[in-house]
Short mmCIF file of C-alpha atoms in Angstrom, two decimals:
data_model
loop_
_atom_site.label_atom_id
_atom_site.label_comp_id
_atom_site.label_asym_id
_atom_site.label_seq_id
_atom_site.Cartn_x
_atom_site.Cartn_y
_atom_site.Cartn_z
CA UNK A 1 -0.17 0.08 -0.13
CA UNK A 2 1.33 3.45 -0.75
CA UNK A 3 0.46 6.28 1.70
CA UNK A 4 0.91 9.80 0.25
CA UNK A 5 3.68 10.55 2.37
CA UNK A 6 5.44 7.57 1.34
CA UNK A 7 8.74 8.78 -0.52
CA UNK A 8 10.11 7.66 -3.90
CA UNK A 9 11.75 4.19 -4.21
CA UNK A 10 14.86 6.01 -5.19
CA UNK A 11 14.37 8.13 -2.01
CA UNK A 12 13.97 5.87 0.19
CA UNK A 13 16.96 3.40 -1.16
CA UNK A 14 19.53 6.51 -0.99
CA UNK A 15 18.89 7.15 2.64
CA UNK A 16 18.99 3.65 3.63
CA UNK A 17 21.97 3.22 1.94
CA UNK A 18 23.38 6.05 3.45
CA UNK A 19 22.44 5.45 6.32
CA UNK A 20 23.81 1.38 6.68
CA UNK A 21 27.44 3.10 4.78
CA UNK A 22 27.79 5.70 7.11
CA UNK A 23 26.58 3.17 9.94
CA UNK A 24 29.22 0.75 8.56
CA UNK A 25 32.26 2.54 7.16
CA UNK A 26 32.50 4.96 10.60
CA UNK A 27 31.55 2.50 13.24
CA UNK A 28 31.37 -0.97 12.70
CA UNK A 29 34.47 -1.16 10.38
CA UNK A 30 37.01 0.19 13.36
CA UNK A 31 35.50 -1.56 15.94
CA UNK A 32 35.77 -4.70 13.55
CA UNK A 33 39.33 -3.86 13.41
CA UNK A 34 40.02 -3.10 16.89
CA UNK A 35 38.76 -6.83 17.65
CA UNK A 36 41.17 -8.42 14.28
CA UNK A 37 44.27 -6.14 15.94
CA UNK A 38 43.64 -7.55 19.00
CA UNK A 39 43.78 -11.33 17.65
CA UNK A 40 46.26 -10.76 15.38
CA UNK A 41 48.75 -13.01 16.94
CA UNK A 42 46.23 -15.30 18.24
CA UNK A 43 43.96 -15.29 20.84
CA UNK A 44 46.67 -16.34 23.45
CA UNK A 45 48.37 -13.52 22.74
CA UNK A 46 45.57 -11.35 23.32
CA UNK A 47 44.88 -12.74 26.79
CA UNK A 48 48.74 -13.05 27.77
CA UNK A 49 48.27 -8.84 27.39
CA UNK A 50 45.16 -8.43 29.69
CA UNK A 51 46.85 -10.76 32.05
CA UNK A 52 49.74 -8.14 32.70
CA UNK A 53 50.06 -6.98 35.91
CA UNK A 54 49.46 -3.63 34.67
CA UNK A 55 46.58 -4.47 32.32
CA UNK A 56 45.34 -5.96 35.49
CA UNK A 57 45.78 -2.65 37.65
CA UNK A 58 43.98 -0.89 34.56
CA UNK A 59 41.08 -3.34 34.55
CA UNK A 60 40.38 -3.01 38.50
CA UNK A 61 40.82 1.14 38.38
CA UNK A 62 38.48 1.25 36.08
CA UNK A 63 35.65 -0.89 37.23
CA UNK A 64 36.38 0.77 40.68
CA UNK A 65 35.69 3.75 39.43
CA UNK A 66 32.84 2.99 37.40
CA UNK A 67 31.46 0.87 41.37
CA UNK A 68 31.77 4.43 43.42
CA UNK A 69 30.80 7.05 40.20
CA UNK A 70 28.23 5.49 38.74
CA UNK A 71 25.72 4.77 42.23
CA UNK A 72 26.50 8.24 43.31
CA UNK A 73 25.30 9.57 40.08
CA UNK A 74 22.49 7.37 39.93
CA UNK A 75 21.20 8.65 43.34
CA UNK A 76 22.35 12.66 42.63
CA UNK A 77 20.37 12.16 39.27
CA UNK A 78 17.04 10.86 40.84
CA UNK A 79 17.61 14.01 43.54
CA UNK A 80 18.40 16.54 40.42
CA UNK A 81 15.53 14.68 38.25
CA UNK A 82 12.72 15.18 41.06
CA UNK A 83 13.85 18.88 42.22
CA UNK A 84 13.56 19.92 38.41
CA UNK A 85 10.50 18.19 37.11
CA UNK A 86 8.53 17.89 40.61
CA UNK A 87 8.86 21.89 42.28
CA UNK A 88 8.43 24.72 40.73
CA UNK A 89 11.47 27.36 41.67
CA UNK A 90 13.04 30.10 41.27
CA UNK A 91 15.94 29.75 38.99
CA UNK A 92 14.96 26.38 37.67
CA UNK A 93 15.83 26.91 34.34
CA UNK A 94 19.49 27.65 35.36
CA UNK A 95 19.86 24.51 37.09
CA UNK A 96 18.65 22.94 34.41
CA UNK A 97 20.76 24.11 31.84
CA UNK A 98 23.94 23.53 34.80
CA UNK A 99 22.96 19.65 34.78
CA UNK A 100 23.73 19.72 30.83
CA UNK A 101 26.99 21.82 31.28
CA UNK A 102 29.30 18.49 31.58
CA UNK A 103 27.71 17.71 28.21
CA UNK A 104 29.08 21.01 26.31
CA UNK A 105 32.14 21.67 28.75
CA UNK A 106 35.03 19.80 27.56
CA UNK A 107 36.27 16.78 29.07
CA UNK A 108 39.89 18.06 29.67
CA UNK A 109 38.86 21.21 31.38
CA UNK A 110 36.93 19.20 33.48
CA UNK A 111 39.93 17.41 34.45
CA UNK A 112 41.41 20.81 34.54
CA UNK A 113 39.35 22.30 37.37
CA UNK A 114 40.13 19.41 39.76
CA UNK A 115 43.44 20.08 40.05
CA UNK A 116 43.66 23.64 39.51
CA UNK A 117 41.58 23.27 42.47
CA UNK A 118 43.01 20.06 44.81
CA UNK A 119 46.34 20.16 43.04
CA UNK A 120 49.38 21.13 44.98
CA UNK A 121 49.67 24.36 43.00
CA UNK A 122 45.98 24.98 43.62
CA UNK A 123 43.52 26.64 46.40
CA UNK A 124 43.34 23.54 48.64
CA UNK A 125 46.54 21.46 47.70
CA UNK A 126 48.57 23.18 50.41
CA UNK A 127 46.14 22.18 52.94
CA UNK A 128 45.49 19.00 51.13
CA UNK A 129 49.16 18.04 51.73
CA UNK A 130 49.35 19.20 55.19
CA UNK A 131 46.42 16.93 55.90
CA UNK A 132 47.62 13.92 53.95
CA UNK A 133 45.28 13.33 51.71
CA UNK A 134 45.82 13.13 48.23
CA UNK A 135 43.08 13.68 45.67
CA UNK A 136 44.95 14.56 42.45
CA UNK A 137 47.20 11.76 40.63
CA UNK A 138 44.82 9.42 42.76
CA UNK A 139 41.72 7.47 42.90
CA UNK A 140 39.55 10.48 44.41
CA UNK A 141 40.51 12.79 41.69
CA UNK A 142 39.58 10.32 38.68
CA UNK A 143 36.12 9.51 40.64
CA UNK A 144 35.17 13.36 40.53
CA UNK A 145 36.12 13.60 36.80
CA UNK A 146 34.70 10.57 36.17
CA UNK A 147 31.61 11.78 37.84
CA UNK A 148 31.50 15.22 36.52
CA UNK A 149 31.72 14.07 33.18
CA UNK A 150 28.74 11.25 33.04
CA UNK A 151 26.28 13.29 35.77
CA UNK A 152 24.04 14.49 33.26
CA UNK A 153 22.97 10.84 31.98
CA UNK A 154 20.58 9.91 34.70
CA UNK A 155 19.28 13.01 35.50
CA UNK A 156 18.20 13.85 31.94
CA UNK A 157 17.14 10.73 31.36
CA UNK A 158 14.85 11.18 33.94
CA UNK A 159 13.63 14.95 34.12
CA UNK A 160 11.41 14.59 30.85
CA UNK A 161 9.87 11.25 32.08
CA UNK A 162 9.57 12.69 35.50
CA UNK A 163 7.63 16.01 34.75
CA UNK A 164 5.69 14.23 32.74
CA UNK A 165 3.95 11.73 34.88
CA UNK A 166 3.13 14.64 37.32
CA UNK A 167 2.40 14.47 40.91
CA UNK A 168 -0.66 12.84 40.56
CA UNK A 169 0.29 9.61 41.46
CA UNK A 170 2.12 10.63 44.61
CA UNK A 171 -0.63 12.56 46.06
CA UNK A 172 -2.63 9.74 45.44
CA UNK A 173 -0.16 7.73 47.23
CA UNK A 174 0.23 10.11 50.38
CA UNK A 175 -3.91 10.70 50.21
CA UNK A 176 -4.28 6.54 50.94
CA UNK A 177 -2.11 6.79 54.01
CA UNK A 178 1.89 6.35 52.39
CA UNK A 179 4.78 7.64 54.05
CA UNK A 180 6.77 9.74 51.73
CA UNK A 181 9.38 7.05 51.90
CA UNK A 182 6.56 4.18 51.02
CA UNK A 183 5.69 6.86 48.17
CA UNK A 184 8.80 6.52 46.92
CA UNK A 185 9.63 3.17 46.60
CA UNK A 186 6.16 2.25 45.36
CA UNK A 187 4.90 4.48 43.34
CA UNK A 188 7.66 7.23 42.19
CA UNK A 189 10.61 4.20 41.70
CA UNK A 190 8.68 1.66 39.71
CA UNK A 191 7.40 4.52 37.73
CA UNK A 192 10.57 5.69 36.94
CA UNK A 193 12.88 1.98 36.90
CA UNK A 194 13.37 1.49 32.91
CA UNK A 195 14.49 5.13 32.36
CA UNK A 196 16.62 5.01 35.64
CA UNK A 197 18.13 1.73 34.01
CA UNK A 198 18.88 3.41 31.18
CA UNK A 199 19.97 6.21 32.26
CA UNK A 200 22.87 3.91 34.62
CA UNK A 201 23.93 1.59 31.64
CA UNK A 202 24.44 4.83 29.89
CA UNK A 203 26.21 6.27 32.56
CA UNK A 204 28.26 3.30 33.41
CA UNK A 205 29.59 2.98 29.36
CA UNK A 206 31.12 6.47 29.48
CA UNK A 207 32.85 6.45 33.06
CA UNK A 208 34.45 3.09 31.97
CA UNK A 209 35.53 4.59 28.39
CA UNK A 210 36.28 8.24 29.93
CA UNK A 211 39.77 9.43 28.42
CA UNK A 212 40.01 13.39 28.76
CA UNK A 213 38.78 14.27 31.60
CA UNK A 214 41.06 11.42 33.69
CA UNK A 215 43.80 11.88 31.22
CA UNK A 216 44.43 15.48 33.15
CA UNK A 217 43.73 14.31 37.02
CA UNK A 218 45.34 10.85 36.79
CA UNK A 219 48.84 11.44 36.26
CA UNK A 220 49.66 8.42 34.35
CA UNK A 221 51.30 6.38 36.60
CA UNK A 222 51.59 2.64 34.99
CA UNK A 223 50.08 -0.09 37.16
CA UNK A 224 48.63 2.76 39.81
CA UNK A 225 46.62 5.50 38.03
CA UNK A 226 46.27 4.65 34.88
CA UNK A 227 42.99 3.31 33.76
CA UNK A 228 41.74 1.15 30.72
CA UNK A 229 41.34 3.97 28.17
CA UNK A 230 44.59 5.47 29.58
CA UNK A 231 46.39 1.91 29.68
CA UNK A 232 45.53 1.34 25.89
CA UNK A 233 47.20 4.54 25.25
CA UNK A 234 50.14 4.45 26.78
CA UNK A 235 50.57 0.66 25.18
CA UNK A 236 49.75 2.14 21.89
CA UNK A 237 52.59 4.83 22.11
CA UNK A 238 54.91 1.71 22.92
CA UNK A 239 54.37 0.13 19.80
CA UNK A 240 52.68 -2.69 21.73
CA UNK A 241 50.02 -2.78 19.24
CA UNK A 242 48.52 -6.48 20.10
CA UNK A 243 48.06 -5.33 24.02
CA UNK A 244 46.59 -1.82 23.17
CA UNK A 245 43.82 -3.17 20.91
CA UNK A 246 43.57 -6.46 23.27
CA UNK A 247 42.46 -4.21 25.96
CA UNK A 248 40.55 -1.92 23.56
CA UNK A 249 38.35 -4.91 22.92
CA UNK A 250 38.17 -5.43 25.75
CA UNK A 251 36.33 -2.04 26.91
CA UNK A 252 34.54 -2.28 23.74
CA UNK A 253 33.30 -5.35 24.76
CA UNK A 254 32.03 -4.17 28.39
CA UNK A 255 30.03 -1.14 25.99
CA UNK A 256 29.11 -3.75 23.59
CA UNK A 257 27.39 -6.06 26.75
CA UNK A 258 25.86 -2.56 28.15
CA UNK A 259 24.00 -2.52 24.97
CA UNK A 260 23.17 -5.94 24.55
CA UNK A 261 21.59 -5.95 28.39
CA UNK A 262 19.42 -2.66 27.31
CA UNK A 263 17.62 -4.63 24.61
CA UNK A 264 17.34 -7.80 26.39
CA UNK A 265 15.43 -5.75 29.05
CA UNK A 266 13.34 -3.67 26.32
CA UNK A 267 12.34 -6.89 24.46
CA UNK A 268 11.93 -9.03 27.39
CA UNK A 269 9.89 -6.38 29.45
CA UNK A 270 8.37 -4.38 26.06
CA UNK A 271 4.70 -4.81 27.81
CA UNK A 272 5.12 -3.80 30.80
CA UNK A 273 7.28 -0.53 30.13
CA UNK A 274 4.45 0.49 27.35
CA UNK A 275 1.93 0.14 30.30
CA UNK A 276 4.12 3.01 32.21
CA UNK A 277 4.21 5.13 28.99
CA UNK A 278 1.10 4.62 28.22
CA UNK A 279 -1.58 6.80 30.17
CA UNK B 1 -18.87 15.09 63.55
CA UNK B 2 -19.57 17.73 61.18
CA UNK B 3 -17.48 19.67 58.92
CA UNK B 4 -17.19 23.41 59.91
CA UNK B 5 -15.10 25.11 56.99
CA UNK B 6 -14.06 28.97 58.72
CA UNK B 7 -12.29 31.71 57.17
CA UNK B 8 -9.77 29.97 54.71
CA UNK B 9 -7.70 32.22 52.38
CA UNK B 10 -5.10 31.34 50.23
CA UNK B 11 -2.91 32.58 47.80
CA UNK B 12 -0.35 31.74 45.29
CA UNK B 13 1.82 34.67 44.55
CA UNK B 14 0.07 37.35 43.10
CA UNK B 15 -3.16 35.34 42.82
CA UNK B 16 -5.81 35.17 45.62
CA UNK B 17 -7.24 31.71 44.97
CA UNK B 18 -9.57 31.53 48.23
CA UNK B 19 -10.53 34.94 49.34
CA UNK B 20 -12.26 33.67 53.15
CA UNK B 21 -14.28 30.71 52.80
CA UNK B 22 -16.25 29.44 55.23
CA UNK B 23 -19.27 26.37 54.86
CA UNK B 24 -21.13 24.09 57.44
CA UNK B 25 -22.02 20.28 56.27
CA UNK B 26 -23.75 17.79 58.43
CA UNK B 27 -22.12 14.72 58.99
CA UNK B 28 -22.75 12.03 55.71
CA UNK B 29 -23.97 15.19 53.99
CA UNK B 30 -23.53 15.38 49.90
CA UNK B 31 -21.75 19.17 48.95
CA UNK B 32 -21.07 19.81 45.63
CA UNK B 33 -19.02 22.96 45.10
CA UNK B 34 -19.96 24.30 41.82
CA UNK B 35 -18.17 27.22 39.83
CA UNK B 36 -16.11 28.15 37.12
CA UNK B 37 -12.89 27.41 36.61
CA UNK B 38 -10.41 29.08 38.75
CA UNK B 39 -13.13 29.64 40.82
CA UNK B 40 -10.94 28.30 43.86
CA UNK B 41 -13.00 24.74 44.58
CA UNK B 42 -10.22 22.55 43.68
CA UNK B 43 -7.84 24.88 45.62
CA UNK B 44 -10.50 23.75 48.63
CA UNK B 45 -11.04 20.11 48.43
CA UNK B 46 -7.42 20.02 48.06
CA UNK B 47 -6.78 21.94 51.45
CA UNK B 48 -9.42 19.58 52.74
CA UNK B 49 -7.57 16.57 51.63
CA UNK B 50 -4.45 18.01 53.12
CA UNK B 51 -2.46 18.02 49.47
CA UNK B 52 -2.59 22.01 49.69
CA UNK B 53 -2.67 24.61 53.09
CA UNK B 54 -4.44 27.63 53.70
CA UNK B 55 -2.88 30.88 54.53
CA UNK B 56 -5.48 31.75 57.28
CA UNK B 57 -8.58 30.08 58.44
CA UNK B 58 -9.56 26.45 59.90
CA UNK B 59 -11.31 23.44 59.19
CA UNK B 60 -12.99 21.05 62.07
CA UNK B 61 -13.83 17.57 61.26
CA UNK B 62 -14.69 14.27 63.27
CA UNK B 63 -13.90 16.34 66.35
CA UNK B 64 -10.35 17.27 65.05
CA UNK B 65 -8.20 20.37 64.12
CA UNK B 66 -8.59 18.81 60.69
CA UNK B 67 -5.37 21.18 59.36
CA UNK B 68 -3.26 19.59 62.22
CA UNK B 69 -3.88 16.13 60.28
CA UNK B 70 -1.18 15.30 57.85
CA UNK B 71 -2.50 14.04 54.89
CA UNK B 72 -1.66 10.86 55.35
CA UNK B 73 -3.39 10.38 58.54
CA UNK B 74 -6.44 11.81 57.68
CA UNK B 75 -8.21 9.46 55.81
CA UNK B 76 -9.83 11.41 52.99
CA UNK B 77 -10.41 9.60 50.19
CA UNK B 78 -9.51 11.22 47.03
CA UNK B 79 -10.49 10.68 43.61
CA UNK B 80 -8.71 12.99 40.70
CA UNK B 81 -9.57 14.26 37.70
CA UNK B 82 -7.35 12.19 35.41
CA UNK B 83 -7.73 8.98 37.93
CA UNK B 84 -3.91 9.34 38.81
CA UNK B 85 -4.18 4.94 39.08
CA UNK B 86 -0.74 3.57 39.96
CA UNK B 87 0.01 2.47 36.33
CA UNK B 88 2.57 -0.13 36.94
CA UNK B 89 0.09 -1.98 39.26
CA UNK B 90 -2.82 -3.99 38.73
CA UNK B 91 -6.23 -2.96 39.56
CA UNK B 92 -6.59 -5.20 42.61
CA UNK B 93 -2.87 -3.76 43.65
CA UNK B 94 -4.68 -0.24 43.23
CA UNK B 95 -7.46 -1.57 45.37
CA UNK B 96 -5.42 -2.60 47.55
CA UNK B 97 -2.39 0.02 48.01
CA UNK B 98 -3.65 1.69 51.31
CA UNK B 99 -3.96 -1.16 53.20
CA UNK B 100 -0.75 -2.78 52.27
CA UNK B 101 1.04 0.76 53.07
CA UNK B 102 -0.30 0.18 56.57
CA UNK B 103 2.14 -0.13 59.76
CA UNK B 104 2.27 -3.58 60.37
CA UNK B 105 0.25 -4.06 63.06
CA UNK B 106 -2.77 -2.04 61.79
CA UNK B 107 -2.35 -3.94 58.58
CA UNK B 108 -4.91 -6.60 57.68
CA UNK B 109 -3.60 -10.23 56.92
CA UNK B 110 -3.03 -10.63 52.85
CA UNK B 111 -6.46 -12.60 53.04
CA UNK B 112 -8.08 -10.11 54.51
CA UNK B 113 -6.72 -8.04 51.89
CA UNK B 114 -7.52 -10.41 49.24
CA UNK B 115 -11.32 -10.50 50.51
CA UNK B 116 -11.64 -6.96 50.75
CA UNK B 117 -10.58 -6.48 47.41
CA UNK B 118 -12.63 -8.61 45.59
CA UNK B 119 -15.77 -7.02 47.67
CA UNK B 120 -14.47 -3.46 46.46
CA UNK B 121 -14.16 -4.50 42.83
CA UNK B 122 -17.95 -6.05 42.92
CA UNK B 123 -19.31 -2.64 44.86
CA UNK B 124 -17.71 -0.88 41.36
CA UNK B 125 -18.94 -3.83 38.96
CA UNK B 126 -15.97 -4.70 38.15
CA UNK B 127 -15.36 -8.43 39.30
CA UNK B 128 -13.34 -9.71 36.73
CA UNK B 129 -10.81 -6.99 36.22
CA UNK B 130 -8.61 -7.69 38.79
CA UNK B 131 -5.70 -8.51 36.79
CA UNK B 132 -5.29 -5.90 34.43
CA UNK B 133 -3.66 -2.84 34.19
CA UNK B 134 -5.12 0.64 34.35
CA UNK B 135 -3.93 1.24 30.68
CA UNK B 136 -5.90 -1.73 29.30
CA UNK B 137 -9.06 -0.16 31.17
CA UNK B 138 -11.93 2.51 29.96
CA UNK B 139 -12.14 5.49 31.21
CA UNK B 140 -15.49 5.23 32.87
CA UNK B 141 -13.68 1.89 34.23
CA UNK B 142 -10.81 3.72 35.45
CA UNK B 143 -11.97 6.21 37.18
CA UNK B 144 -14.68 3.52 39.18
CA UNK B 145 -11.17 1.77 40.13
CA UNK B 146 -10.28 5.07 41.71
CA UNK B 147 -13.02 5.22 43.40
CA UNK B 148 -12.84 1.70 44.86
CA UNK B 149 -9.24 2.77 45.82
CA UNK B 150 -10.23 5.35 47.60
CA UNK B 151 -12.76 3.54 49.39
CA UNK B 152 -10.32 0.97 50.22
CA UNK B 153 -9.36 2.64 53.36
CA UNK B 154 -12.81 3.13 54.76
CA UNK B 155 -12.21 7.15 54.20
CA UNK B 156 -14.10 9.47 57.00
CA UNK B 157 -14.53 12.01 54.46
CA UNK B 158 -14.71 11.48 49.99
CA UNK B 159 -13.17 14.40 48.08
CA UNK B 160 -13.96 14.16 44.34
CA UNK B 161 -12.28 16.65 41.61
CA UNK B 162 -14.34 16.82 39.05
CA UNK B 163 -13.76 13.02 38.81
CA UNK B 164 -16.42 12.69 35.67
CA UNK B 165 -14.23 15.40 33.97
CA UNK B 166 -12.85 13.58 31.10
CA UNK B 167 -15.56 11.03 30.50
CA UNK B 168 -17.91 11.25 27.73
CA UNK B 169 -21.57 12.48 28.66
CA UNK B 170 -23.93 8.97 28.19
CA UNK B 171 -20.76 7.40 31.27
CA UNK B 172 -21.16 10.94 32.56
CA UNK B 173 -24.89 10.28 33.53
CA UNK B 174 -24.41 6.59 34.57
CA UNK B 175 -21.57 7.45 36.86
CA UNK B 176 -23.46 9.97 38.77
CA UNK B 177 -26.36 8.12 39.51
CA UNK B 178 -24.46 5.19 40.43
CA UNK B 179 -22.16 7.28 42.30
CA UNK B 180 -25.16 8.89 44.38
CA UNK B 181 -26.41 5.85 45.23
CA UNK B 182 -23.12 4.24 46.92
CA UNK B 183 -23.35 7.73 49.15
CA UNK B 184 -26.83 6.03 49.98
CA UNK B 185 -25.77 3.23 50.93
CA UNK B 186 -22.77 4.38 52.58
CA UNK B 187 -23.43 7.50 54.01
CA UNK B 188 -19.78 9.11 53.65
CA UNK B 189 -19.07 12.97 54.19
CA UNK B 190 -18.73 14.12 50.28
CA UNK B 191 -17.10 16.77 48.81
CA UNK B 192 -17.36 16.84 44.69
CA UNK B 193 -15.93 19.80 43.29
CA UNK B 194 -17.65 20.30 39.68
CA UNK B 195 -18.24 23.21 36.79
CA UNK B 196 -21.29 21.32 35.62
CA UNK B 197 -24.43 22.83 37.17
CA UNK B 198 -26.77 19.46 35.83
CA UNK B 199 -23.88 17.55 37.32
CA UNK B 200 -24.06 19.37 40.75
CA UNK B 201 -27.83 19.83 41.34
CA UNK B 202 -28.46 16.23 40.22
CA UNK B 203 -26.03 14.87 43.17
CA UNK B 204 -25.67 16.79 45.98
CA UNK B 205 -27.73 17.56 49.10
CA UNK B 206 -26.02 20.97 49.29
CA UNK B 207 -24.48 23.28 46.80
CA UNK B 208 -22.02 25.61 47.21
CA UNK B 209 -21.50 27.87 44.19
CA UNK B 210 -17.82 29.71 43.99
CA UNK B 211 -16.81 32.42 41.87
CA UNK B 212 -12.94 34.20 42.21
CA UNK B 213 -12.37 32.65 45.40
CA UNK B 214 -15.44 33.57 47.63
CA UNK B 215 -18.70 31.13 48.13
CA UNK B 216 -21.66 33.21 46.31
CA UNK B 217 -24.18 31.29 47.76
CA UNK B 218 -24.76 28.18 49.69
CA UNK B 219 -27.42 25.72 50.87
CA UNK B 220 -29.94 23.08 49.46
CA UNK B 221 -29.48 22.12 45.90
CA UNK B 222 -33.66 23.32 44.87
CA UNK B 223 -33.13 26.46 47.26
CA UNK B 224 -29.93 27.26 45.38
CA UNK B 225 -31.27 26.22 41.99
CA UNK B 226 -34.51 28.38 42.41
CA UNK B 227 -33.54 31.28 44.67
CA UNK B 228 -30.33 32.67 42.89
CA UNK B 229 -29.24 34.89 45.39
CA UNK B 230 -26.72 37.17 43.68
CA UNK B 231 -26.29 38.33 40.13
CA UNK B 232 -23.68 35.66 39.37
CA UNK B 233 -25.32 32.82 40.73
CA UNK B 234 -28.17 33.71 38.68
CA UNK B 235 -26.23 34.48 35.58
CA UNK B 236 -24.21 31.49 36.22
CA UNK B 237 -27.19 29.21 36.22
CA UNK B 238 -29.05 30.02 33.25
CA UNK B 239 -26.08 29.36 30.99
CA UNK B 240 -25.94 25.99 29.27
CA UNK B 241 -23.87 23.14 31.30
CA UNK B 242 -20.53 23.60 30.12
CA UNK B 243 -19.40 20.78 27.24
CA UNK B 244 -17.79 17.91 28.57
CA UNK B 245 -13.84 18.36 27.92
#
């Protein structure tokens, strides 16, 4: 059946061809090259590269960073989305714009501000040194930089969702005798759980992959403050291509697993997701 | 146990939503607040439900300083214009909500809750739909679920905010008759907000006509209809009922 809005066969074919070509050339092909390069000298060489002590330390550091930054940003994201979506207050639009700031600021600058505040020459540097607290060139700095960069993901996902759902259901819950916490747990959270999960997955993918901001605060101490993306660069600059691509493959795999997880959940719970969005 | 509302004022920024509203209603009365949009009727209802607070004035109900009781302890069943059903819960879970959130020692047993939900489902004539989700119901069915949910907590007061406003004319009429019968059976003090005068007079014992934050006239529905006391009431009642939104 032909609808009046249908484009001509040529337009359709051209658009599809352009999209497939673009995705294939700029997304899929480089990804495949990463995997192929990692396996160039056989699978055992790739695994050996991952078992290297520095690589292991980088993997641990990345996982620890994500394990701290993602839950914190999930909580902050829920708070921010709640405040913006459900309350009216002065300066709300400025706050909303500020939440987006990490998307528009270069990650390098995000890293730099922490160096300027917490670094040796920074505002708090001498005080921190006197109290023997290490932030820059250590785990806390890496976590802070990662949190800065990944802050918007959960909040951005939840704000339109919560604004769209309004406060009716929460008010109904309160009139039925629910406490504030019961209302959150039984009404608000179930209504936002899919958006929250999606935001957390994106946040996690970015937290594990962040390069620029972390690069500035990490100090590149091998085996100590190198995360996986930084370690890939170090290996590559050392001409250890197989090792570099092996670590890169693992990083890419983490991202792919994240995507598959998300698609699986969407497929498995399609009915429930539709029910939450319909009204 | 009568309801005494005295000198309620409420201001939103520069807008005076309520400019000193007082009325009393005997226990078990059916009162409608009738007026155009912006007249303050919904604000007054939300104050009675504990979802909004007045700047001044007092409310006494059930021998209590009603405004000092937090919303969750008022047991004021509230029915919203757009249903406000919990969309991720089945109909049965929606109705059981008010019982399930009670502290453990006041909470009925699982079996008692189930029985109570079934009673309420049959009361609102939706026996077979306990397992459905709200999105799978029609508007009229949803509003009956909302009413069953409000009744589940054995409300001391029933507050309805244009509950039939989003329904078509035929369903409105059916539900109206049904709600009136329900009220006669249960005798819960009921406040019903509407801008539809036909609905107001068909349902209520007492009608309060509101305009610009004040009650223009309050009394038995036949009195209000036959003897409008102010030009506004006369004018408002002469207009045909507004089309359902």
